Amino acid sequence: MIKDKVAIITGGTRGIGLETARKFLKNGAKVIIFGSKEETVNKAVEQLKNENEDYEIMGLYPNLSDENSIKECFKNIHSIYGRIDILINNAGISSNTKIEDFTIEEYERVESINIKSVFICSKEIIPYLKETKGTILNTSSMVSKYGQPSGVMYPASKFAVNGITISLARELAPFGIRVNAVAPGITKTDMVASLPETMIEPLIKTIPLGRIGEPEDIANAFLFLASDMASYITGQVLGVDGCAKN
Ligand code: NAD
């Protein structure tokens, strides 16, 4: 569905990003994963290469909140592959800190990785996507619909991701660039492993499909939205959440 397309996935070293990289590689794309550290990036690249030595995979670790670093990175990727078709803004950090304890430092950390990086990467990728009529995909969250009982800036950041998605879809449609988001429900990754059991168990009970999401559930949605099968879909936030309602 995406054969020979060149896809950049931020936060591609584990969880949803890593599974999406795997799914895209299996479907013939060339994938560049971004992570925060050299060793985790190298480990993820090695893991995927071990699964199939023909996979065209590369890993980089730019500062996602630094415009020059991203500009340079995209330029290098374009010079290696000759094109860029897909950007997935997936890197993110969560929070469940109560408002009284929420420091300005944590506010800035969440804002920087969950919003600023999406803004910078989306801005800097546009010249390349104009050439290919490519697509931007963002990882939102179910909490962008319902909020969350603690960690206020996490859901707030995902409301912002939806705003960026819907607005850029309208701004970039004249160039043939589609912009969509996937809003996962609770999904089995390290991010969730770090949350207390007391928070997870009651949540699973409220999911009508009766299970927590797998990273592959989210990767499948990204694959569809990146492919030509979604060529008339833009400005959408697709819930992949087992019909969860909170
Ligand atoms: P994860 O913690 O397993 O992976 C997060 C990824 O983001 C990692 O690759 C990490 O390297 C990268 N990252 C984190 N901080 C970074 C930084 N400062 N610079 C560069 N990269 C950084 O999490 P995940 O569950 O796979 O989450 C991926 C996305 O899905 C996030 O945007 C998250 O908000 C969203 N999401 C997750 C769930 C869930 O239940 N797991 C639900 C809804 C939305």
PDB file of N, CA, C and O in Angstrom, residues 177-238:
ATOM      1  N   ILE A 177      -1.454  17.948   0.035  1.00  0.00           N
ATOM      2  CA  ILE A 177      -0.905  17.311   1.250  1.00  0.00           C
ATOM      3  C   ILE A 177      -2.063  17.019   2.207  1.00  0.00           C
ATOM      4  O   ILE A 177      -2.819  17.925   2.566  1.00  0.00           O
ATOM      5  N   ARG A 178      -2.184  15.756   2.596  1.00  0.00           N
ATOM      6  CA  ARG A 178      -3.234  15.374   3.554  1.00  0.00           C
ATOM      7  C   ARG A 178      -2.655  15.343   4.978  1.00  0.00           C
ATOM      8  O   ARG A 178      -1.479  14.987   5.151  1.00  0.00           O
ATOM      9  N   VAL A 179      -3.483  15.726   5.958  1.00  0.00           N
ATOM     10  CA  VAL A 179      -3.047  15.724   7.356  1.00  0.00           C
ATOM     11  C   VAL A 179      -4.145  15.071   8.200  1.00  0.00           C
ATOM     12  O   VAL A 179      -5.293  15.534   8.201  1.00  0.00           O
ATOM     13  N   ASN A 180      -3.794  13.991   8.868  1.00  0.00           N
ATOM     14  CA  ASN A 180      -4.758  13.288   9.719  1.00  0.00           C
ATOM     15  C   ASN A 180      -4.084  12.888  11.028  1.00  0.00           C
ATOM     16  O   ASN A 180      -2.852  12.926  11.135  1.00  0.00           O
ATOM     17  N   ALA A 181      -4.887  12.497  11.990  1.00  0.00           N
ATOM     18  CA  ALA A 181      -4.341  11.996  13.262  1.00  0.00           C
ATOM     19  C   ALA A 181      -5.014  10.682  13.617  1.00  0.00           C
ATOM     20  O   ALA A 181      -6.140  10.416  13.206  1.00  0.00           O
ATOM     21  N   VAL A 182      -4.288   9.892  14.388  1.00  0.00           N
ATOM     22  CA  VAL A 182      -4.868   8.688  14.987  1.00  0.00           C
ATOM     23  C   VAL A 182      -4.929   8.948  16.492  1.00  0.00           C
ATOM     24  O   VAL A 182      -3.959   9.429  17.078  1.00  0.00           O
ATOM     25  N   ALA A 183      -6.076   8.672  17.076  1.00  0.00           N
ATOM     26  CA  ALA A 183      -6.246   8.891  18.525  1.00  0.00           C
ATOM     27  C   ALA A 183      -6.382   7.536  19.220  1.00  0.00           C
ATOM     28  O   ALA A 183      -7.485   6.989  19.314  1.00  0.00           O
ATOM     29  N   PRO A 184      -5.246   6.993  19.689  1.00  0.00           N
ATOM     30  CA  PRO A 184      -5.326   5.683  20.347  1.00  0.00           C
ATOM     31  C   PRO A 184      -6.040   5.766  21.686  1.00  0.00           C
ATOM     32  O   PRO A 184      -5.941   6.772  22.386  1.00  0.00           O
ATOM     33  N   GLY A 185      -6.735   4.682  22.008  1.00  0.00           N
ATOM     34  CA  GLY A 185      -7.164   4.491  23.389  1.00  0.00           C
ATOM     35  C   GLY A 185      -5.973   3.915  24.129  1.00  0.00           C
ATOM     36  O   GLY A 185      -4.837   3.906  23.623  1.00  0.00           O
ATOM     37  N   ILE A 186      -6.213   3.385  25.293  1.00  0.00           N
ATOM     38  CA  ILE A 186      -5.119   2.824  26.096  1.00  0.00           C
ATOM     39  C   ILE A 186      -4.479   1.661  25.321  1.00  0.00           C
ATOM     40  O   ILE A 186      -5.156   0.754  24.863  1.00  0.00           O
ATOM     41  N   THR A 187      -3.164   1.757  25.129  1.00  0.00           N
ATOM     42  CA  THR A 187      -2.437   0.838  24.244  1.00  0.00           C
ATOM     43  C   THR A 187      -1.230   0.258  24.966  1.00  0.00           C
ATOM     44  O   THR A 187      -0.536   0.970  25.701  1.00  0.00           O
ATOM     45  N   LYS A 188      -0.980  -1.032  24.731  1.00  0.00           N
ATOM     46  CA  LYS A 188       0.052  -1.776  25.474  1.00  0.00           C
ATOM     47  C   LYS A 188       1.480  -1.361  25.073  1.00  0.00           C
ATOM     48  O   LYS A 188       2.079  -1.948  24.179  1.00  0.00           O
ATOM     49  N   THR A 189       1.999  -0.309  25.709  1.00  0.00           N
ATOM     50  CA  THR A 189       3.381   0.152  25.460  1.00  0.00           C
ATOM     51  C   THR A 189       4.026   0.522  26.798  1.00  0.00           C
ATOM     52  O   THR A 189       3.359   0.527  27.829  1.00  0.00           O
ATOM     53  N   ASP A 190       5.318   0.896  26.741  1.00  0.00           N
ATOM     54  CA  ASP A 190       6.031   1.313  27.951  1.00  0.00           C
ATOM     55  C   ASP A 190       5.336   2.473  28.645  1.00  0.00           C
ATOM     56  O   ASP A 190       5.373   2.602  29.869  1.00  0.00           O
ATOM     57  N   MET A 191       4.711   3.352  27.822  1.00  0.00           N
ATOM     58  CA  MET A 191       4.038   4.521  28.387  1.00  0.00           C
ATOM     59  C   MET A 191       2.964   4.092  29.374  1.00  0.00           C
ATOM     60  O   MET A 191       2.794   4.670  30.436  1.00  0.00           O
ATOM     61  N   VAL A 192       2.249   3.028  29.018  1.00  0.00           N
ATOM     62  CA  VAL A 192       1.178   2.526  29.872  1.00  0.00           C
ATOM     63  C   VAL A 192       1.756   1.712  31.031  1.00  0.00           C
ATOM     64  O   VAL A 192       1.252   1.770  32.157  1.00  0.00           O
ATOM     65  N   ALA A 193       2.867   0.985  30.751  1.00  0.00           N
ATOM     66  CA  ALA A 193       3.499   0.191  31.813  1.00  0.00           C
ATOM     67  C   ALA A 193       3.927   1.094  32.974  1.00  0.00           C
ATOM     68  O   ALA A 193       3.992   0.651  34.121  1.00  0.00           O
ATOM     69  N   SER A 194       4.193   2.373  32.685  1.00  0.00           N
ATOM     70  CA  SER A 194       4.642   3.273  33.743  1.00  0.00           C
ATOM     71  C   SER A 194       3.484   3.807  34.589  1.00  0.00           C
ATOM     72  O   SER A 194       3.693   4.459  35.602  1.00  0.00           O
ATOM     73  N   LEU A 195       2.239   3.526  34.167  1.00  0.00           N
ATOM     74  CA  LEU A 195       1.086   4.015  34.939  1.00  0.00           C
ATOM     75  C   LEU A 195       0.708   2.992  36.013  1.00  0.00           C
ATOM     76  O   LEU A 195       0.895   1.790  35.816  1.00  0.00           O
ATOM     77  N   PRO A 196       0.144   3.428  37.124  1.00  0.00           N
ATOM     78  CA  PRO A 196      -0.219   2.471  38.180  1.00  0.00           C
ATOM     79  C   PRO A 196      -1.371   1.556  37.759  1.00  0.00           C
ATOM     80  O   PRO A 196      -2.273   1.988  37.042  1.00  0.00           O
ATOM     81  N   GLU A 197      -1.294   0.263  38.195  1.00  0.00           N
ATOM     82  CA  GLU A 197      -2.340  -0.733  37.919  1.00  0.00           C
ATOM     83  C   GLU A 197      -3.732  -0.199  38.275  1.00  0.00           C
ATOM     84  O   GLU A 197      -4.705  -0.436  37.574  1.00  0.00           O
ATOM     85  N   THR A 198      -3.765   0.537  39.406  1.00  0.00           N
ATOM     86  CA  THR A 198      -5.052   1.063  39.888  1.00  0.00           C
ATOM     87  C   THR A 198      -5.681   2.012  38.878  1.00  0.00           C
ATOM     88  O   THR A 198      -6.882   2.242  38.900  1.00  0.00           O
ATOM     89  N   MET A 199      -4.867   2.541  37.984  1.00  0.00           N
ATOM     90  CA  MET A 199      -5.399   3.448  36.960  1.00  0.00           C
ATOM     91  C   MET A 199      -5.825   2.651  35.713  1.00  0.00           C
ATOM     92  O   MET A 199      -6.800   2.990  35.062  1.00  0.00           O
ATOM     93  N   ILE A 200      -5.075   1.563  35.407  1.00  0.00           N
ATOM     94  CA  ILE A 200      -5.309   0.799  34.172  1.00  0.00           C
ATOM     95  C   ILE A 200      -6.544  -0.113  34.263  1.00  0.00           C
ATOM     96  O   ILE A 200      -7.393  -0.105  33.371  1.00  0.00           O
ATOM     97  N   GLU A 201      -6.606  -0.910  35.356  1.00  0.00           N
ATOM     98  CA  GLU A 201      -7.656  -1.934  35.469  1.00  0.00           C
ATOM     99  C   GLU A 201      -9.066  -1.366  35.304  1.00  0.00           C
ATOM    100  O   GLU A 201      -9.845  -1.865  34.486  1.00  0.00           O
ATOM    101  N   PRO A 202      -9.416  -0.320  36.046  1.00  0.00           N
ATOM    102  CA  PRO A 202     -10.767   0.233  35.886  1.00  0.00           C
ATOM    103  C   PRO A 202     -11.011   0.751  34.462  1.00  0.00           C
ATOM    104  O   PRO A 202     -12.122   0.654  33.943  1.00  0.00           O
ATOM    105  N   LEU A 203      -9.937   1.219  33.810  1.00  0.00           N
ATOM    106  CA  LEU A 203     -10.086   1.731  32.436  1.00  0.00           C
ATOM    107  C   LEU A 203     -10.458   0.610  31.473  1.00  0.00           C
ATOM    108  O   LEU A 203     -11.348   0.759  30.634  1.00  0.00           O
ATOM    109  N   ILE A 204      -9.778  -0.546  31.621  1.00  0.00           N
ATOM    110  CA  ILE A 204     -10.046  -1.674  30.709  1.00  0.00           C
ATOM    111  C   ILE A 204     -11.515  -2.113  30.829  1.00  0.00           C
ATOM    112  O   ILE A 204     -12.161  -2.413  29.830  1.00  0.00           O
ATOM    113  N   LYS A 205     -12.028  -2.084  32.053  1.00  0.00           N
ATOM    114  CA  LYS A 205     -13.425  -2.514  32.279  1.00  0.00           C
ATOM    115  C   LYS A 205     -14.418  -1.639  31.518  1.00  0.00           C
ATOM    116  O   LYS A 205     -15.534  -2.055  31.236  1.00  0.00           O
ATOM    117  N   THR A 206     -13.999  -0.411  31.188  1.00  0.00           N
ATOM    118  CA  THR A 206     -14.936   0.495  30.504  1.00  0.00           C
ATOM    119  C   THR A 206     -14.830   0.405  28.975  1.00  0.00           C
ATOM    120  O   THR A 206     -15.531   1.110  28.272  1.00  0.00           O
ATOM    121  N   ILE A 207     -13.936  -0.473  28.479  1.00  0.00           N
ATOM    122  CA  ILE A 207     -13.743  -0.534  27.021  1.00  0.00           C
ATOM    123  C   ILE A 207     -14.725  -1.543  26.422  1.00  0.00           C
ATOM    124  O   ILE A 207     -14.631  -2.741  26.708  1.00  0.00           O
ATOM    125  N   PRO A 208     -15.684  -1.095  25.601  1.00  0.00           N
ATOM    126  CA  PRO A 208     -16.680  -2.026  25.062  1.00  0.00           C
ATOM    127  C   PRO A 208     -16.080  -3.229  24.341  1.00  0.00           C
ATOM    128  O   PRO A 208     -16.612  -4.331  24.448  1.00  0.00           O
ATOM    129  N   LEU A 209     -14.971  -3.074  23.625  1.00  0.00           N
ATOM    130  CA  LEU A 209     -14.383  -4.247  22.947  1.00  0.00           C
ATOM    131  C   LEU A 209     -13.621  -5.151  23.928  1.00  0.00           C
ATOM    132  O   LEU A 209     -13.065  -6.171  23.533  1.00  0.00           O
ATOM    133  N   GLY A 210     -13.558  -4.756  25.179  1.00  0.00           N
ATOM    134  CA  GLY A 210     -13.107  -5.647  26.252  1.00  0.00           C
ATOM    135  C   GLY A 210     -11.621  -5.914  26.330  1.00  0.00           C
ATOM    136  O   GLY A 210     -11.198  -6.864  26.984  1.00  0.00           O
ATOM    137  N   ARG A 211     -10.811  -5.113  25.682  1.00  0.00           N
ATOM    138  CA  ARG A 211      -9.361  -5.313  25.774  1.00  0.00           C
ATOM    139  C   ARG A 211      -8.647  -3.986  25.563  1.00  0.00           C
ATOM    140  O   ARG A 211      -9.194  -3.047  24.991  1.00  0.00           O
ATOM    141  N   ILE A 212      -7.408  -4.005  26.002  1.00  0.00           N
ATOM    142  CA  ILE A 212      -6.511  -2.878  25.785  1.00  0.00           C
ATOM    143  C   ILE A 212      -6.011  -2.946  24.320  1.00  0.00           C
ATOM    144  O   ILE A 212      -5.960  -4.030  23.742  1.00  0.00           O
ATOM    145  N   GLY A 213      -5.678  -1.805  23.725  1.00  0.00           N
ATOM    146  CA  GLY A 213      -5.198  -1.811  22.339  1.00  0.00           C
ATOM    147  C   GLY A 213      -3.776  -2.357  22.226  1.00  0.00           C
ATOM    148  O   GLY A 213      -2.984  -2.249  23.162  1.00  0.00           O
ATOM    149  N   GLU A 214      -3.474  -2.946  21.085  1.00  0.00           N
ATOM    150  CA  GLU A 214      -2.104  -3.389  20.781  1.00  0.00           C
ATOM    151  C   GLU A 214      -1.468  -2.330  19.872  1.00  0.00           C
ATOM    152  O   GLU A 214      -2.167  -1.713  19.052  1.00  0.00           O
ATOM    153  N   PRO A 215      -0.137  -2.144  19.967  1.00  0.00           N
ATOM    154  CA  PRO A 215       0.508  -1.191  19.053  1.00  0.00           C
ATOM    155  C   PRO A 215       0.154  -1.450  17.585  1.00  0.00           C
ATOM    156  O   PRO A 215       0.013  -0.520  16.802  1.00  0.00           O
ATOM    157  N   GLU A 216      -0.052  -2.724  17.226  1.00  0.00           N
ATOM    158  CA  GLU A 216      -0.388  -3.028  15.826  1.00  0.00           C
ATOM    159  C   GLU A 216      -1.753  -2.464  15.420  1.00  0.00           C
ATOM    160  O   GLU A 216      -1.966  -2.118  14.247  1.00  0.00           O
ATOM    161  N   ASP A 217      -2.682  -2.371  16.379  1.00  0.00           N
ATOM    162  CA  ASP A 217      -3.988  -1.760  16.061  1.00  0.00           C
ATOM    163  C   ASP A 217      -3.780  -0.327  15.566  1.00  0.00           C
ATOM    164  O   ASP A 217      -4.446   0.139  14.641  1.00  0.00           O
ATOM    165  N   ILE A 218      -2.845   0.360  16.195  1.00  0.00           N
ATOM    166  CA  ILE A 218      -2.596   1.767  15.845  1.00  0.00           C
ATOM    167  C   ILE A 218      -1.805   1.826  14.524  1.00  0.00           C
ATOM    168  O   ILE A 218      -2.094   2.638  13.654  1.00  0.00           O
ATOM    169  N   ALA A 219      -0.821   0.934  14.391  1.00  0.00           N
ATOM    170  CA  ALA A 219      -0.007   0.897  13.169  1.00  0.00           C
ATOM    171  C   ALA A 219      -0.893   0.655  11.932  1.00  0.00           C
ATOM    172  O   ALA A 219      -0.669   1.243  10.874  1.00  0.00           O
ATOM    173  N   ASN A 220      -1.914  -0.214  12.083  1.00  0.00           N
ATOM    174  CA  ASN A 220      -2.820  -0.498  10.958  1.00  0.00           C
ATOM    175  C   ASN A 220      -3.549   0.768  10.514  1.00  0.00           C
ATOM    176  O   ASN A 220      -3.733   1.002   9.313  1.00  0.00           O
ATOM    177  N   ALA A 221      -3.959   1.565  11.492  1.00  0.00           N
ATOM    178  CA  ALA A 221      -4.670   2.816  11.163  1.00  0.00           C
ATOM    179  C   ALA A 221      -3.729   3.780  10.433  1.00  0.00           C
ATOM    180  O   ALA A 221      -4.111   4.429   9.455  1.00  0.00           O
ATOM    181  N   PHE A 222      -2.469   3.854  10.898  1.00  0.00           N
ATOM    182  CA  PHE A 222      -1.495   4.717  10.218  1.00  0.00           C
ATOM    183  C   PHE A 222      -1.259   4.245   8.778  1.00  0.00           C
ATOM    184  O   PHE A 222      -1.144   5.055   7.862  1.00  0.00           O
ATOM    185  N   LEU A 223      -1.173   2.937   8.610  1.00  0.00           N
ATOM    186  CA  LEU A 223      -0.931   2.401   7.268  1.00  0.00           C
ATOM    187  C   LEU A 223      -2.060   2.804   6.319  1.00  0.00           C
ATOM    188  O   LEU A 223      -1.820   3.293   5.211  1.00  0.00           O
ATOM    189  N   PHE A 224      -3.284   2.628   6.784  1.00  0.00           N
ATOM    190  CA  PHE A 224      -4.441   3.002   5.960  1.00  0.00           C
ATOM    191  C   PHE A 224      -4.399   4.499   5.621  1.00  0.00           C
ATOM    192  O   PHE A 224      -4.510   4.884   4.454  1.00  0.00           O
ATOM    193  N   LEU A 225      -4.194   5.335   6.646  1.00  0.00           N
ATOM    194  CA  LEU A 225      -4.241   6.784   6.409  1.00  0.00           C
ATOM    195  C   LEU A 225      -3.087   7.272   5.534  1.00  0.00           C
ATOM    196  O   LEU A 225      -3.206   8.283   4.844  1.00  0.00           O
ATOM    197  N   ALA A 226      -1.954   6.557   5.579  1.00  0.00           N
ATOM    198  CA  ALA A 226      -0.801   6.947   4.754  1.00  0.00           C
ATOM    199  C   ALA A 226      -0.980   6.519   3.299  1.00  0.00           C
ATOM    200  O   ALA A 226      -0.343   7.062   2.404  1.00  0.00           O
ATOM    201  N   SER A 227      -1.854   5.535   3.078  1.00  0.00           N
ATOM    202  CA  SER A 227      -1.949   4.925   1.739  1.00  0.00           C
ATOM    203  C   SER A 227      -2.915   5.690   0.845  1.00  0.00           C
ATOM    204  O   SER A 227      -3.700   6.525   1.307  1.00  0.00           O
ATOM    205  N   ASP A 228      -2.883   5.358  -0.438  1.00  0.00           N
ATOM    206  CA  ASP A 228      -3.800   5.987  -1.406  1.00  0.00           C
ATOM    207  C   ASP A 228      -5.257   5.600  -1.139  1.00  0.00           C
ATOM    208  O   ASP A 228      -6.165   6.237  -1.672  1.00  0.00           O
ATOM    209  N   MET A 229      -5.471   4.543  -0.345  1.00  0.00           N
ATOM    210  CA  MET A 229      -6.857   4.184  -0.003  1.00  0.00           C
ATOM    211  C   MET A 229      -7.525   5.304   0.785  1.00  0.00           C
ATOM    212  O   MET A 229      -8.750   5.370   0.864  1.00  0.00           O
ATOM    213  N   ALA A 230      -6.711   6.187   1.380  1.00  0.00           N
ATOM    214  CA  ALA A 230      -7.269   7.306   2.152  1.00  0.00           C
ATOM    215  C   ALA A 230      -7.104   8.632   1.403  1.00  0.00           C
ATOM    216  O   ALA A 230      -7.077   9.694   2.013  1.00  0.00           O
ATOM    217  N   SER A 231      -7.031   8.547   0.063  1.00  0.00           N
ATOM    218  CA  SER A 231      -6.665   9.746  -0.711  1.00  0.00           C
ATOM    219  C   SER A 231      -7.678  10.887  -0.617  1.00  0.00           C
ATOM    220  O   SER A 231      -7.348  12.024  -0.940  1.00  0.00           O
ATOM    221  N   TYR A 232      -8.909  10.583  -0.175  1.00  0.00           N
ATOM    222  CA  TYR A 232      -9.905  11.670  -0.048  1.00  0.00           C
ATOM    223  C   TYR A 232     -10.203  11.955   1.429  1.00  0.00           C
ATOM    224  O   TYR A 232     -11.221  12.547   1.770  1.00  0.00           O
ATOM    225  N   ILE A 233      -9.298  11.497   2.304  1.00  0.00           N
ATOM    226  CA  ILE A 233      -9.498  11.706   3.745  1.00  0.00           C
ATOM    227  C   ILE A 233      -8.439  12.664   4.250  1.00  0.00           C
ATOM    228  O   ILE A 233      -7.237  12.386   4.145  1.00  0.00           O
ATOM    229  N   THR A 234      -8.863  13.800   4.773  1.00  0.00           N
ATOM    230  CA  THR A 234      -7.917  14.713   5.420  1.00  0.00           C
ATOM    231  C   THR A 234      -8.635  15.501   6.521  1.00  0.00           C
ATOM    232  O   THR A 234      -9.859  15.639   6.493  1.00  0.00           O
ATOM    233  N   GLY A 235      -7.864  15.943   7.517  1.00  0.00           N
ATOM    234  CA  GLY A 235      -8.439  16.718   8.618  1.00  0.00           C
ATOM    235  C   GLY A 235      -9.220  15.869   9.611  1.00  0.00           C
ATOM    236  O   GLY A 235     -10.057  16.373  10.352  1.00  0.00           O
ATOM    237  N   GLN A 236      -8.923  14.565   9.652  1.00  0.00           N
ATOM    238  CA  GLN A 236      -9.676  13.670  10.537  1.00  0.00           C
ATOM    239  C   GLN A 236      -8.829  13.208  11.719  1.00  0.00           C
ATOM    240  O   GLN A 236      -7.611  13.051  11.604  1.00  0.00           O
ATOM    241  N   VAL A 237      -9.494  12.980  12.832  1.00  0.00           N
ATOM    242  CA  VAL A 237      -8.846  12.382  14.007  1.00  0.00           C
ATOM    243  C   VAL A 237      -9.546  11.041  14.211  1.00  0.00           C
ATOM    244  O   VAL A 237     -10.690  10.979  14.651  1.00  0.00           O
ATOM    245  N   LEU A 238      -8.841   9.972  13.822  1.00  0.00           N
ATOM    246  CA  LEU A 238      -9.457   8.639  13.830  1.00  0.00           C
ATOM    247  C   LEU A 238      -9.246   7.951  15.178  1.00  0.00           C
ATOM    248  O   LEU A 238      -8.109   7.624  15.545  1.00  0.00           O
TER     249      LEU A 238
END
